[in-house]
Amino acid sequence: MTETTLQATPKGELPHLKSGKRKSVQLRLTPSEHKELMQAAKRDHRSMSFVACRRYQAGLQLEQSKQQ
């Protein structure tokens, strides 16, 4: 198994994980974006939703840094 910098967090360790509830978010992708996301998830041995969430967070940080 490959070594990663992101480790699983036990339920209840972080305040927002105490309830254990997840919120769904709907994404609309073009067929080429979907294919690229599938390939990235397969390459990184992660789920598509994990890869999409990380990309969203990185984009959000970039956007916030440009506003300041």
mmCIF file with all atom_site columns, N, CA and C in Angstrom:
data_model
loop_
_atom_site.group_PDB
_atom_site.id
_atom_site.type_symbol
_atom_site.label_atom_id
_atom_site.label_alt_id
_atom_site.label_comp_id
_atom_site.label_asym_id
_atom_site.label_entity_id
_atom_site.label_seq_id
_atom_site.pdbx_PDB_ins_code
_atom_site.Cartn_x
_atom_site.Cartn_y
_atom_site.Cartn_z
_atom_site.occupancy
_atom_site.B_iso_or_equiv
_atom_site.pdbx_formal_charge
_atom_site.auth_seq_id
_atom_site.auth_comp_id
_atom_site.auth_asym_id
_atom_site.auth_atom_id
_atom_site.pdbx_PDB_model_num
ATOM 1   N N  . MET A 1 1  ? 0.843   -1.178 0.000   1.00 0.00 ? 1  MET A N  1
ATOM 2   C CA . MET A 1 1  ? 0.000   0.000  0.000   1.00 0.00 ? 1  MET A CA 1
ATOM 3   C C  . MET A 1 1  ? 0.888   1.242  0.000   1.00 0.00 ? 1  MET A C  1
ATOM 4   N N  . THR A 1 2  ? 0.469   2.259  -0.702  1.00 0.00 ? 2  THR A N  1
ATOM 5   C CA . THR A 1 2  ? 1.267   3.473  -0.768  1.00 0.00 ? 2  THR A CA 1
ATOM 6   C C  . THR A 1 2  ? 1.121   4.291  0.503   1.00 0.00 ? 2  THR A C  1
ATOM 7   N N  . GLU A 1 3  ? 2.154   5.047  0.805   1.00 0.00 ? 3  GLU A N  1
ATOM 8   C CA . GLU A 1 3  ? 2.131   5.903  1.982   1.00 0.00 ? 3  GLU A CA 1
ATOM 9   C C  . GLU A 1 3  ? 1.531   7.248  1.600   1.00 0.00 ? 3  GLU A C  1
ATOM 10  N N  . THR A 1 4  ? 0.622   7.750  2.404   1.00 0.00 ? 4  THR A N  1
ATOM 11  C CA . THR A 1 4  ? 0.001   9.036  2.108   1.00 0.00 ? 4  THR A CA 1
ATOM 12  C C  . THR A 1 4  ? 0.183   9.972  3.274   1.00 0.00 ? 4  THR A C  1
ATOM 13  N N  . THR A 1 5  ? 0.047   11.265 3.005   1.00 0.00 ? 5  THR A N  1
ATOM 14  C CA . THR A 1 5  ? 0.156   12.256 4.064   1.00 0.00 ? 5  THR A CA 1
ATOM 15  C C  . THR A 1 5  ? -1.179  12.458 4.759   1.00 0.00 ? 5  THR A C  1
ATOM 16  N N  . LEU A 1 6  ? -2.266  12.062 4.119   1.00 0.00 ? 6  LEU A N  1
ATOM 17  C CA . LEU A 1 6  ? -3.587  12.218 4.715   1.00 0.00 ? 6  LEU A CA 1
ATOM 18  C C  . LEU A 1 6  ? -3.999  10.911 5.370   1.00 0.00 ? 6  LEU A C  1
ATOM 19  N N  . GLN A 1 7  ? -4.289  10.981 6.640   1.00 0.00 ? 7  GLN A N  1
ATOM 20  C CA . GLN A 1 7  ? -4.684  9.803  7.379   1.00 0.00 ? 7  GLN A CA 1
ATOM 21  C C  . GLN A 1 7  ? -6.150  9.904  7.771   1.00 0.00 ? 7  GLN A C  1
ATOM 22  N N  . ALA A 1 8  ? -6.777  8.783  7.938   1.00 0.00 ? 8  ALA A N  1
ATOM 23  C CA . ALA A 1 8  ? -8.172  8.757  8.344   1.00 0.00 ? 8  ALA A CA 1
ATOM 24  C C  . ALA A 1 8  ? -8.304  9.333  9.754   1.00 0.00 ? 8  ALA A C  1
ATOM 25  N N  . THR A 1 9  ? -9.401  10.048 9.979   1.00 0.00 ? 9  THR A N  1
ATOM 26  C CA . THR A 1 9  ? -9.665  10.637 11.287  1.00 0.00 ? 9  THR A CA 1
ATOM 27  C C  . THR A 1 9  ? -10.775 9.837  11.957  1.00 0.00 ? 9  THR A C  1
ATOM 28  N N  . PRO A 1 10 ? -10.528 9.352  13.168  1.00 0.00 ? 10 PRO A N  1
ATOM 29  C CA . PRO A 1 10 ? -11.576 8.602  13.874  1.00 0.00 ? 10 PRO A CA 1
ATOM 30  C C  . PRO A 1 10 ? -12.799 9.478  14.134  1.00 0.00 ? 10 PRO A C  1
ATOM 31  N N  . LYS A 1 11 ? -13.966 8.878  14.057  1.00 0.00 ? 11 LYS A N  1
ATOM 32  C CA . LYS A 1 11 ? -15.207 9.610  14.291  1.00 0.00 ? 11 LYS A CA 1
ATOM 33  C C  . LYS A 1 11 ? -15.195 10.200 15.696  1.00 0.00 ? 11 LYS A C  1
ATOM 34  N N  . GLY A 1 12 ? -15.548 11.471 15.802  1.00 0.00 ? 12 GLY A N  1
ATOM 35  C CA . GLY A 1 12 ? -15.611 12.145 17.087  1.00 0.00 ? 12 GLY A CA 1
ATOM 36  C C  . GLY A 1 12 ? -14.343 12.892 17.456  1.00 0.00 ? 12 GLY A C  1
ATOM 37  N N  . GLU A 1 13 ? -13.279 12.689 16.693  1.00 0.00 ? 13 GLU A N  1
ATOM 38  C CA . GLU A 1 13 ? -12.025 13.367 17.007  1.00 0.00 ? 13 GLU A CA 1
ATOM 39  C C  . GLU A 1 13 ? -12.099 14.858 16.663  1.00 0.00 ? 13 GLU A C  1
ATOM 40  N N  . LEU A 1 14 ? -12.749 15.185 15.571  1.00 0.00 ? 14 LEU A N  1
ATOM 41  C CA . LEU A 1 14 ? -12.914 16.579 15.171  1.00 0.00 ? 14 LEU A CA 1
ATOM 42  C C  . LEU A 1 14 ? -14.337 17.019 15.482  1.00 0.00 ? 14 LEU A C  1
ATOM 43  N N  . PRO A 1 15 ? -14.511 18.277 15.903  1.00 0.00 ? 15 PRO A N  1
ATOM 44  C CA . PRO A 1 15 ? -15.851 18.748 16.298  1.00 0.00 ? 15 PRO A CA 1
ATOM 45  C C  . PRO A 1 15 ? -16.924 18.541 15.228  1.00 0.00 ? 15 PRO A C  1
ATOM 46  N N  . HIS A 1 16 ? -16.586 18.794 13.962  1.00 0.00 ? 16 HIS A N  1
ATOM 47  C CA . HIS A 1 16 ? -17.590 18.662 12.915  1.00 0.00 ? 16 HIS A CA 1
ATOM 48  C C  . HIS A 1 16 ? -17.898 17.207 12.566  1.00 0.00 ? 16 HIS A C  1
ATOM 49  N N  . LEU A 1 17 ? -17.150 16.267 13.110  1.00 0.00 ? 17 LEU A N  1
ATOM 50  C CA . LEU A 1 17 ? -17.413 14.856 12.846  1.00 0.00 ? 17 LEU A CA 1
ATOM 51  C C  . LEU A 1 17 ? -18.179 14.175 13.980  1.00 0.00 ? 17 LEU A C  1
ATOM 52  N N  . LYS A 1 18 ? -18.438 14.893 15.078  1.00 0.00 ? 18 LYS A N  1
ATOM 53  C CA . LYS A 1 18 ? -19.095 14.272 16.229  1.00 0.00 ? 18 LYS A CA 1
ATOM 54  C C  . LYS A 1 18 ? -20.477 13.739 15.891  1.00 0.00 ? 18 LYS A C  1
ATOM 55  N N  . SER A 1 19 ? -21.220 14.480 15.092  1.00 0.00 ? 19 SER A N  1
ATOM 56  C CA . SER A 1 19 ? -22.568 14.028 14.755  1.00 0.00 ? 19 SER A CA 1
ATOM 57  C C  . SER A 1 19 ? -22.531 12.886 13.742  1.00 0.00 ? 19 SER A C  1
ATOM 58  N N  . GLY A 1 20 ? -21.458 12.797 12.977  1.00 0.00 ? 20 GLY A N  1
ATOM 59  C CA . GLY A 1 20 ? -21.334 11.745 11.986  1.00 0.00 ? 20 GLY A CA 1
ATOM 60  C C  . GLY A 1 20 ? -22.220 11.941 10.774  1.00 0.00 ? 20 GLY A C  1
ATOM 61  N N  . LYS A 1 21 ? -22.795 13.136 10.632  1.00 0.00 ? 21 LYS A N  1
ATOM 62  C CA . LYS A 1 21 ? -23.676 13.399 9.498   1.00 0.00 ? 21 LYS A CA 1
ATOM 63  C C  . LYS A 1 21 ? -22.882 13.952 8.324   1.00 0.00 ? 21 LYS A C  1
ATOM 64  N N  . ARG A 1 22 ? -23.245 13.520 7.154   1.00 0.00 ? 22 ARG A N  1
ATOM 65  C CA . ARG A 1 22 ? -22.605 14.004 5.935   1.00 0.00 ? 22 ARG A CA 1
ATOM 66  C C  . ARG A 1 22 ? -23.590 14.850 5.157   1.00 0.00 ? 22 ARG A C  1
ATOM 67  N N  . LYS A 1 23 ? -23.074 15.822 4.450   1.00 0.00 ? 23 LYS A N  1
ATOM 68  C CA . LYS A 1 23 ? -23.910 16.664 3.612   1.00 0.00 ? 23 LYS A CA 1
ATOM 69  C C  . LYS A 1 23 ? -23.536 16.394 2.161   1.00 0.00 ? 23 LYS A C  1
ATOM 70  N N  . SER A 1 24 ? -24.528 16.121 1.360   1.00 0.00 ? 24 SER A N  1
ATOM 71  C CA . SER A 1 24 ? -24.248 15.831 -0.040  1.00 0.00 ? 24 SER A CA 1
ATOM 72  C C  . SER A 1 24 ? -24.192 17.135 -0.839  1.00 0.00 ? 24 SER A C  1
ATOM 73  N N  . VAL A 1 25 ? -23.368 17.119 -1.852  1.00 0.00 ? 25 VAL A N  1
ATOM 74  C CA . VAL A 1 25 ? -23.211 18.259 -2.752  1.00 0.00 ? 25 VAL A CA 1
ATOM 75  C C  . VAL A 1 25 ? -23.301 17.707 -4.167  1.00 0.00 ? 25 VAL A C  1
ATOM 76  N N  . GLN A 1 26 ? -24.076 18.358 -4.985  1.00 0.00 ? 26 GLN A N  1
ATOM 77  C CA . GLN A 1 26 ? -24.242 17.897 -6.357  1.00 0.00 ? 26 GLN A CA 1
ATOM 78  C C  . GLN A 1 26 ? -23.272 18.631 -7.271  1.00 0.00 ? 26 GLN A C  1
ATOM 79  N N  . LEU A 1 27 ? -22.545 17.888 -8.099  1.00 0.00 ? 27 LEU A N  1
ATOM 80  C CA . LEU A 1 27 ? -21.613 18.453 -9.061  1.00 0.00 ? 27 LEU A CA 1
ATOM 81  C C  . LEU A 1 27 ? -22.077 18.109 -10.468 1.00 0.00 ? 27 LEU A C  1
ATOM 82  N N  . ARG A 1 28 ? -21.915 19.036 -11.337 1.00 0.00 ? 28 ARG A N  1
ATOM 83  C CA . ARG A 1 28 ? -22.214 18.778 -12.748 1.00 0.00 ? 28 ARG A CA 1
ATOM 84  C C  . ARG A 1 28 ? -20.905 18.851 -13.522 1.00 0.00 ? 28 ARG A C  1
ATOM 85  N N  . LEU A 1 29 ? -20.552 17.736 -14.134 1.00 0.00 ? 29 LEU A N  1
ATOM 86  C CA . LEU A 1 29 ? -19.301 17.642 -14.877 1.00 0.00 ? 29 LEU A CA 1
ATOM 87  C C  . LEU A 1 29 ? -19.568 17.304 -16.330 1.00 0.00 ? 29 LEU A C  1
ATOM 88  N N  . THR A 1 30 ? -18.690 17.789 -17.182 1.00 0.00 ? 30 THR A N  1
ATOM 89  C CA . THR A 1 30 ? -18.753 17.382 -18.578 1.00 0.00 ? 30 THR A CA 1
ATOM 90  C C  . THR A 1 30 ? -18.188 15.960 -18.652 1.00 0.00 ? 30 THR A C  1
ATOM 91  N N  . PRO A 1 31 ? -18.458 15.245 -19.723 1.00 0.00 ? 31 PRO A N  1
ATOM 92  C CA . PRO A 1 31 ? -17.905 13.884 -19.841 1.00 0.00 ? 31 PRO A CA 1
ATOM 93  C C  . PRO A 1 31 ? -16.378 13.855 -19.733 1.00 0.00 ? 31 PRO A C  1
ATOM 94  N N  . SER A 1 32 ? -15.696 14.848 -20.286 1.00 0.00 ? 32 SER A N  1
ATOM 95  C CA . SER A 1 32 ? -14.227 14.869 -20.206 1.00 0.00 ? 32 SER A CA 1
ATOM 96  C C  . SER A 1 32 ? -13.764 15.148 -18.779 1.00 0.00 ? 32 SER A C  1
ATOM 97  N N  . GLU A 1 33 ? -14.464 16.020 -18.048 1.00 0.00 ? 33 GLU A N  1
ATOM 98  C CA . GLU A 1 33 ? -14.115 16.291 -16.655 1.00 0.00 ? 33 GLU A CA 1
ATOM 99  C C  . GLU A 1 33 ? -14.343 15.045 -15.796 1.00 0.00 ? 33 GLU A C  1
ATOM 100 N N  . HIS A 1 34 ? -15.426 14.342 -16.060 1.00 0.00 ? 34 HIS A N  1
ATOM 101 C CA . HIS A 1 34 ? -15.739 13.119 -15.326 1.00 0.00 ? 34 HIS A CA 1
ATOM 102 C C  . HIS A 1 34 ? -14.665 12.066 -15.565 1.00 0.00 ? 34 HIS A C  1
ATOM 103 N N  . LYS A 1 35 ? -14.247 11.925 -16.793 1.00 0.00 ? 35 LYS A N  1
ATOM 104 C CA . LYS A 1 35 ? -13.227 10.943 -17.136 1.00 0.00 ? 35 LYS A CA 1
ATOM 105 C C  . LYS A 1 35 ? -11.903 11.286 -16.444 1.00 0.00 ? 35 LYS A C  1
ATOM 106 N N  . GLU A 1 36 ? -11.546 12.562 -16.437 1.00 0.00 ? 36 GLU A N  1
ATOM 107 C CA . GLU A 1 36 ? -10.309 12.999 -15.799 1.00 0.00 ? 36 GLU A CA 1
ATOM 108 C C  . GLU A 1 36 ? -10.371 12.779 -14.292 1.00 0.00 ? 36 GLU A C  1
ATOM 109 N N  . LEU A 1 37 ? -11.523 13.046 -13.680 1.00 0.00 ? 37 LEU A N  1
ATOM 110 C CA . LEU A 1 37 ? -11.706 12.835 -12.245 1.00 0.00 ? 37 LEU A CA 1
ATOM 111 C C  . LEU A 1 37 ? -11.606 11.347 -11.908 1.00 0.00 ? 37 LEU A C  1
ATOM 112 N N  . MET A 1 38 ? -12.177 10.495 -12.728 1.00 0.00 ? 38 MET A N  1
ATOM 113 C CA . MET A 1 38 ? -12.080 9.042  -12.518 1.00 0.00 ? 38 MET A CA 1
ATOM 114 C C  . MET A 1 38 ? -10.625 8.586  -12.594 1.00 0.00 ? 38 MET A C  1
ATOM 115 N N  . GLN A 1 39 ? -9.892  9.098  -13.586 1.00 0.00 ? 39 GLN A N  1
ATOM 116 C CA . GLN A 1 39 ? -8.491  8.715  -13.743 1.00 0.00 ? 39 GLN A CA 1
ATOM 117 C C  . GLN A 1 39 ? -7.646  9.188  -12.562 1.00 0.00 ? 39 GLN A C  1
ATOM 118 N N  . ALA A 1 40 ? -7.896  10.428 -12.093 1.00 0.00 ? 40 ALA A N  1
ATOM 119 C CA . ALA A 1 40 ? -7.147  10.965 -10.957 1.00 0.00 ? 40 ALA A CA 1
ATOM 120 C C  . ALA A 1 40 ? -7.439  10.149 -9.695  1.00 0.00 ? 40 ALA A C  1
ATOM 121 N N  . ALA A 1 41 ? -8.688  9.775  -9.487  1.00 0.00 ? 41 ALA A N  1
ATOM 122 C CA . ALA A 1 41 ? -9.063  8.984  -8.317  1.00 0.00 ? 41 ALA A CA 1
ATOM 123 C C  . ALA A 1 41 ? -8.406  7.607  -8.371  1.00 0.00 ? 41 ALA A C  1
ATOM 124 N N  . LYS A 1 42 ? -8.393  7.008  -9.533  1.00 0.00 ? 42 LYS A N  1
ATOM 125 C CA . LYS A 1 42 ? -7.782  5.686  -9.691  1.00 0.00 ? 42 LYS A CA 1
ATOM 126 C C  . LYS A 1 42 ? -6.272  5.762  -9.472  1.00 0.00 ? 42 LYS A C  1
ATOM 127 N N  . ARG A 1 43 ? -5.669  6.805  -10.021 1.00 0.00 ? 43 ARG A N  1
ATOM 128 C CA . ARG A 1 43 ? -4.222  6.997  -9.905  1.00 0.00 ? 43 ARG A CA 1
ATOM 129 C C  . ARG A 1 43 ? -3.807  7.204  -8.440  1.00 0.00 ? 43 ARG A C  1
ATOM 130 N N  . ASP A 1 44 ? -4.604  7.968  -7.691  1.00 0.00 ? 44 ASP A N  1
ATOM 131 C CA . ASP A 1 44 ? -4.287  8.290  -6.296  1.00 0.00 ? 44 ASP A CA 1
ATOM 132 C C  . ASP A 1 44 ? -4.840  7.264  -5.305  1.00 0.00 ? 44 ASP A C  1
ATOM 133 N N  . HIS A 1 45 ? -5.569  6.260  -5.808  1.00 0.00 ? 45 HIS A N  1
ATOM 134 C CA . HIS A 1 45 ? -6.204  5.247  -4.946  1.00 0.00 ? 45 HIS A CA 1
ATOM 135 C C  . HIS A 1 45 ? -7.127  5.903  -3.931  1.00 0.00 ? 45 HIS A C  1
ATOM 136 N N  . ARG A 1 46 ? -7.940  6.851  -4.389  1.00 0.00 ? 46 ARG A N  1
ATOM 137 C CA . ARG A 1 46 ? -8.906  7.570  -3.562  1.00 0.00 ? 46 ARG A CA 1
ATOM 138 C C  . ARG A 1 46 ? -10.256 7.544  -4.266  1.00 0.00 ? 46 ARG A C  1
ATOM 139 N N  . SER A 1 47 ? -11.290 7.940  -3.547  1.00 0.00 ? 47 SER A N  1
ATOM 140 C CA . SER A 1 47 ? -12.607 8.012  -4.165  1.00 0.00 ? 47 SER A CA 1
ATOM 141 C C  . SER A 1 47 ? -12.715 9.287  -4.991  1.00 0.00 ? 47 SER A C  1
ATOM 142 N N  . MET A 1 48 ? -13.625 9.270  -5.934  1.00 0.00 ? 48 MET A N  1
ATOM 143 C CA . MET A 1 48 ? -13.843 10.464 -6.757  1.00 0.00 ? 48 MET A CA 1
ATOM 144 C C  . MET A 1 48 ? -14.306 11.638 -5.899  1.00 0.00 ? 48 MET A C  1
ATOM 145 N N  . SER A 1 49 ? -15.130 11.357 -4.904  1.00 0.00 ? 49 SER A N  1
ATOM 146 C CA . SER A 1 49 ? -15.626 12.434 -4.055  1.00 0.00 ? 49 SER A CA 1
ATOM 147 C C  . SER A 1 49 ? -14.497 13.043 -3.223  1.00 0.00 ? 49 SER A C  1
ATOM 148 N N  . PHE A 1 50 ? -13.555 12.231 -2.792  1.00 0.00 ? 50 PHE A N  1
ATOM 149 C CA . PHE A 1 50 ? -12.413 12.745 -2.033  1.00 0.00 ? 50 PHE A CA 1
ATOM 150 C C  . PHE A 1 50 ? -11.569 13.671 -2.897  1.00 0.00 ? 50 PHE A C  1
ATOM 151 N N  . VAL A 1 51 ? -11.280 13.248 -4.118  1.00 0.00 ? 51 VAL A N  1
ATOM 152 C CA . VAL A 1 51 ? -10.475 14.059 -5.034  1.00 0.00 ? 51 VAL A CA 1
ATOM 153 C C  . VAL A 1 51 ? -11.203 15.365 -5.356  1.00 0.00 ? 51 VAL A C  1
ATOM 154 N N  . ALA A 1 52 ? -12.498 15.284 -5.610  1.00 0.00 ? 52 ALA A N  1
ATOM 155 C CA . ALA A 1 52 ? -13.282 16.485 -5.924  1.00 0.00 ? 52 ALA A CA 1
ATOM 156 C C  . ALA A 1 52 ? -13.307 17.437 -4.730  1.00 0.00 ? 52 ALA A C  1
ATOM 157 N N  . CYS A 1 53 ? -13.450 16.914 -3.535  1.00 0.00 ? 53 CYS A N  1
ATOM 158 C CA . CYS A 1 53 ? -13.474 17.743 -2.323  1.00 0.00 ? 53 CYS A CA 1
ATOM 159 C C  . CYS A 1 53 ? -12.133 18.439 -2.125  1.00 0.00 ? 53 CYS A C  1
ATOM 160 N N  . ARG A 1 54 ? -11.044 17.732 -2.299  1.00 0.00 ? 54 ARG A N  1
ATOM 161 C CA . ARG A 1 54 ? -9.715  18.339 -2.160  1.00 0.00 ? 54 ARG A CA 1
ATOM 162 C C  . ARG A 1 54 ? -9.491  19.424 -3.206  1.00 0.00 ? 54 ARG A C  1
ATOM 163 N N  . ARG A 1 55 ? -9.950  19.191 -4.412  1.00 0.00 ? 55 ARG A N  1
ATOM 164 C CA . ARG A 1 55 ? -9.817  20.209 -5.459  1.00 0.00 ? 55 ARG A CA 1
ATOM 165 C C  . ARG A 1 55 ? -10.645 21.442 -5.124  1.00 0.00 ? 55 ARG A C  1
ATOM 166 N N  . TYR A 1 56 ? -11.831 21.227 -4.595  1.00 0.00 ? 56 TYR A N  1
ATOM 167 C CA . TYR A 1 56 ? -12.682 22.343 -4.190  1.00 0.00 ? 56 TYR A CA 1
ATOM 168 C C  . TYR A 1 56 ? -12.003 23.153 -3.088  1.00 0.00 ? 56 TYR A C  1
ATOM 169 N N  . GLN A 1 57 ? -11.463 22.473 -2.083  1.00 0.00 ? 57 GLN A N  1
ATOM 170 C CA . GLN A 1 57 ? -10.807 23.167 -0.978  1.00 0.00 ? 57 GLN A CA 1
ATOM 171 C C  . GLN A 1 57 ? -9.586  23.947 -1.447  1.00 0.00 ? 57 GLN A C  1
ATOM 172 N N  . ALA A 1 58 ? -8.811  23.378 -2.362  1.00 0.00 ? 58 ALA A N  1
ATOM 173 C CA . ALA A 1 58 ? -7.638  24.073 -2.892  1.00 0.00 ? 58 ALA A CA 1
ATOM 174 C C  . ALA A 1 58 ? -8.060  25.307 -3.679  1.00 0.00 ? 58 ALA A C  1
ATOM 175 N N  . GLY A 1 59 ? -9.107  25.179 -4.479  1.00 0.00 ? 59 GLY A N  1
ATOM 176 C CA . GLY A 1 59 ? -9.611  26.318 -5.243  1.00 0.00 ? 59 GLY A CA 1
ATOM 177 C C  . GLY A 1 59 ? -10.173 27.397 -4.349  1.00 0.00 ? 59 GLY A C  1
ATOM 178 N N  . LEU A 1 60 ? -10.841 27.014 -3.279  1.00 0.00 ? 60 LEU A N  1
ATOM 179 C CA . LEU A 1 60 ? -11.406 27.962 -2.333  1.00 0.00 ? 60 LEU A CA 1
ATOM 180 C C  . LEU A 1 60 ? -10.292 28.745 -1.638  1.00 0.00 ? 60 LEU A C  1
ATOM 181 N N  . GLN A 1 61 ? -9.240  28.066 -1.226  1.00 0.00 ? 61 GLN A N  1
ATOM 182 C CA . GLN A 1 61 ? -8.100  28.733 -0.594  1.00 0.00 ? 61 GLN A CA 1
ATOM 183 C C  . GLN A 1 61 ? -7.443  29.710 -1.555  1.00 0.00 ? 61 GLN A C  1
ATOM 184 N N  . LEU A 1 62 ? -7.296  29.309 -2.810  1.00 0.00 ? 62 LEU A N  1
ATOM 185 C CA . LEU A 1 62 ? -6.706  30.178 -3.815  1.00 0.00 ? 62 LEU A CA 1
ATOM 186 C C  . LEU A 1 62 ? -7.564  31.417 -4.037  1.00 0.00 ? 62 LEU A C  1
ATOM 187 N N  . GLU A 1 63 ? -8.862  31.213 -4.119  1.00 0.00 ? 63 GLU A N  1
ATOM 188 C CA . GLU A 1 63 ? -9.785  32.316 -4.320  1.00 0.00 ? 63 GLU A CA 1
ATOM 189 C C  . GLU A 1 63 ? -9.750  33.296 -3.143  1.00 0.00 ? 63 GLU A C  1
ATOM 190 N N  . GLN A 1 64 ? -9.704  32.778 -1.934  1.00 0.00 ? 64 GLN A N  1
ATOM 191 C CA . GLN A 1 64 ? -9.658  33.618 -0.740  1.00 0.00 ? 64 GLN A CA 1
ATOM 192 C C  . GLN A 1 64 ? -8.349  34.379 -0.637  1.00 0.00 ? 64 GLN A C  1
ATOM 193 N N  . SER A 1 65 ? -7.247  33.759 -1.054  1.00 0.00 ? 65 SER A N  1
ATOM 194 C CA . SER A 1 65 ? -5.959  34.440 -0.996  1.00 0.00 ? 65 SER A CA 1
ATOM 195 C C  . SER A 1 65 ? -5.885  35.578 -2.023  1.00 0.00 ? 65 SER A C  1
ATOM 196 N N  . LYS A 1 66 ? -6.563  35.427 -3.128  1.00 0.00 ? 66 LYS A N  1
ATOM 197 C CA . LYS A 1 66 ? -6.581  36.495 -4.147  1.00 0.00 ? 66 LYS A CA 1
ATOM 198 C C  . LYS A 1 66 ? -7.439  37.687 -3.705  1.00 0.00 ? 66 LYS A C  1
ATOM 199 N N  . GLN A 1 67 ? -8.441  37.431 -2.850  1.00 0.00 ? 67 GLN A N  1
ATOM 200 C CA . GLN A 1 67 ? -9.315  38.496 -2.380  1.00 0.00 ? 67 GLN A CA 1
ATOM 201 C C  . GLN A 1 67 ? -8.624  39.392 -1.358  1.00 0.00 ? 67 GLN A C  1
ATOM 202 N N  . GLN A 1 68 ? -7.602  38.880 -0.711  1.00 0.00 ? 68 GLN A N  1
ATOM 203 C CA . GLN A 1 68 ? -6.914  39.649 0.339   1.00 0.00 ? 68 GLN A CA 1
ATOM 204 C C  . GLN A 1 68 ? -5.817  40.490 -0.180  1.00 0.00 ? 68 GLN A C  1
#
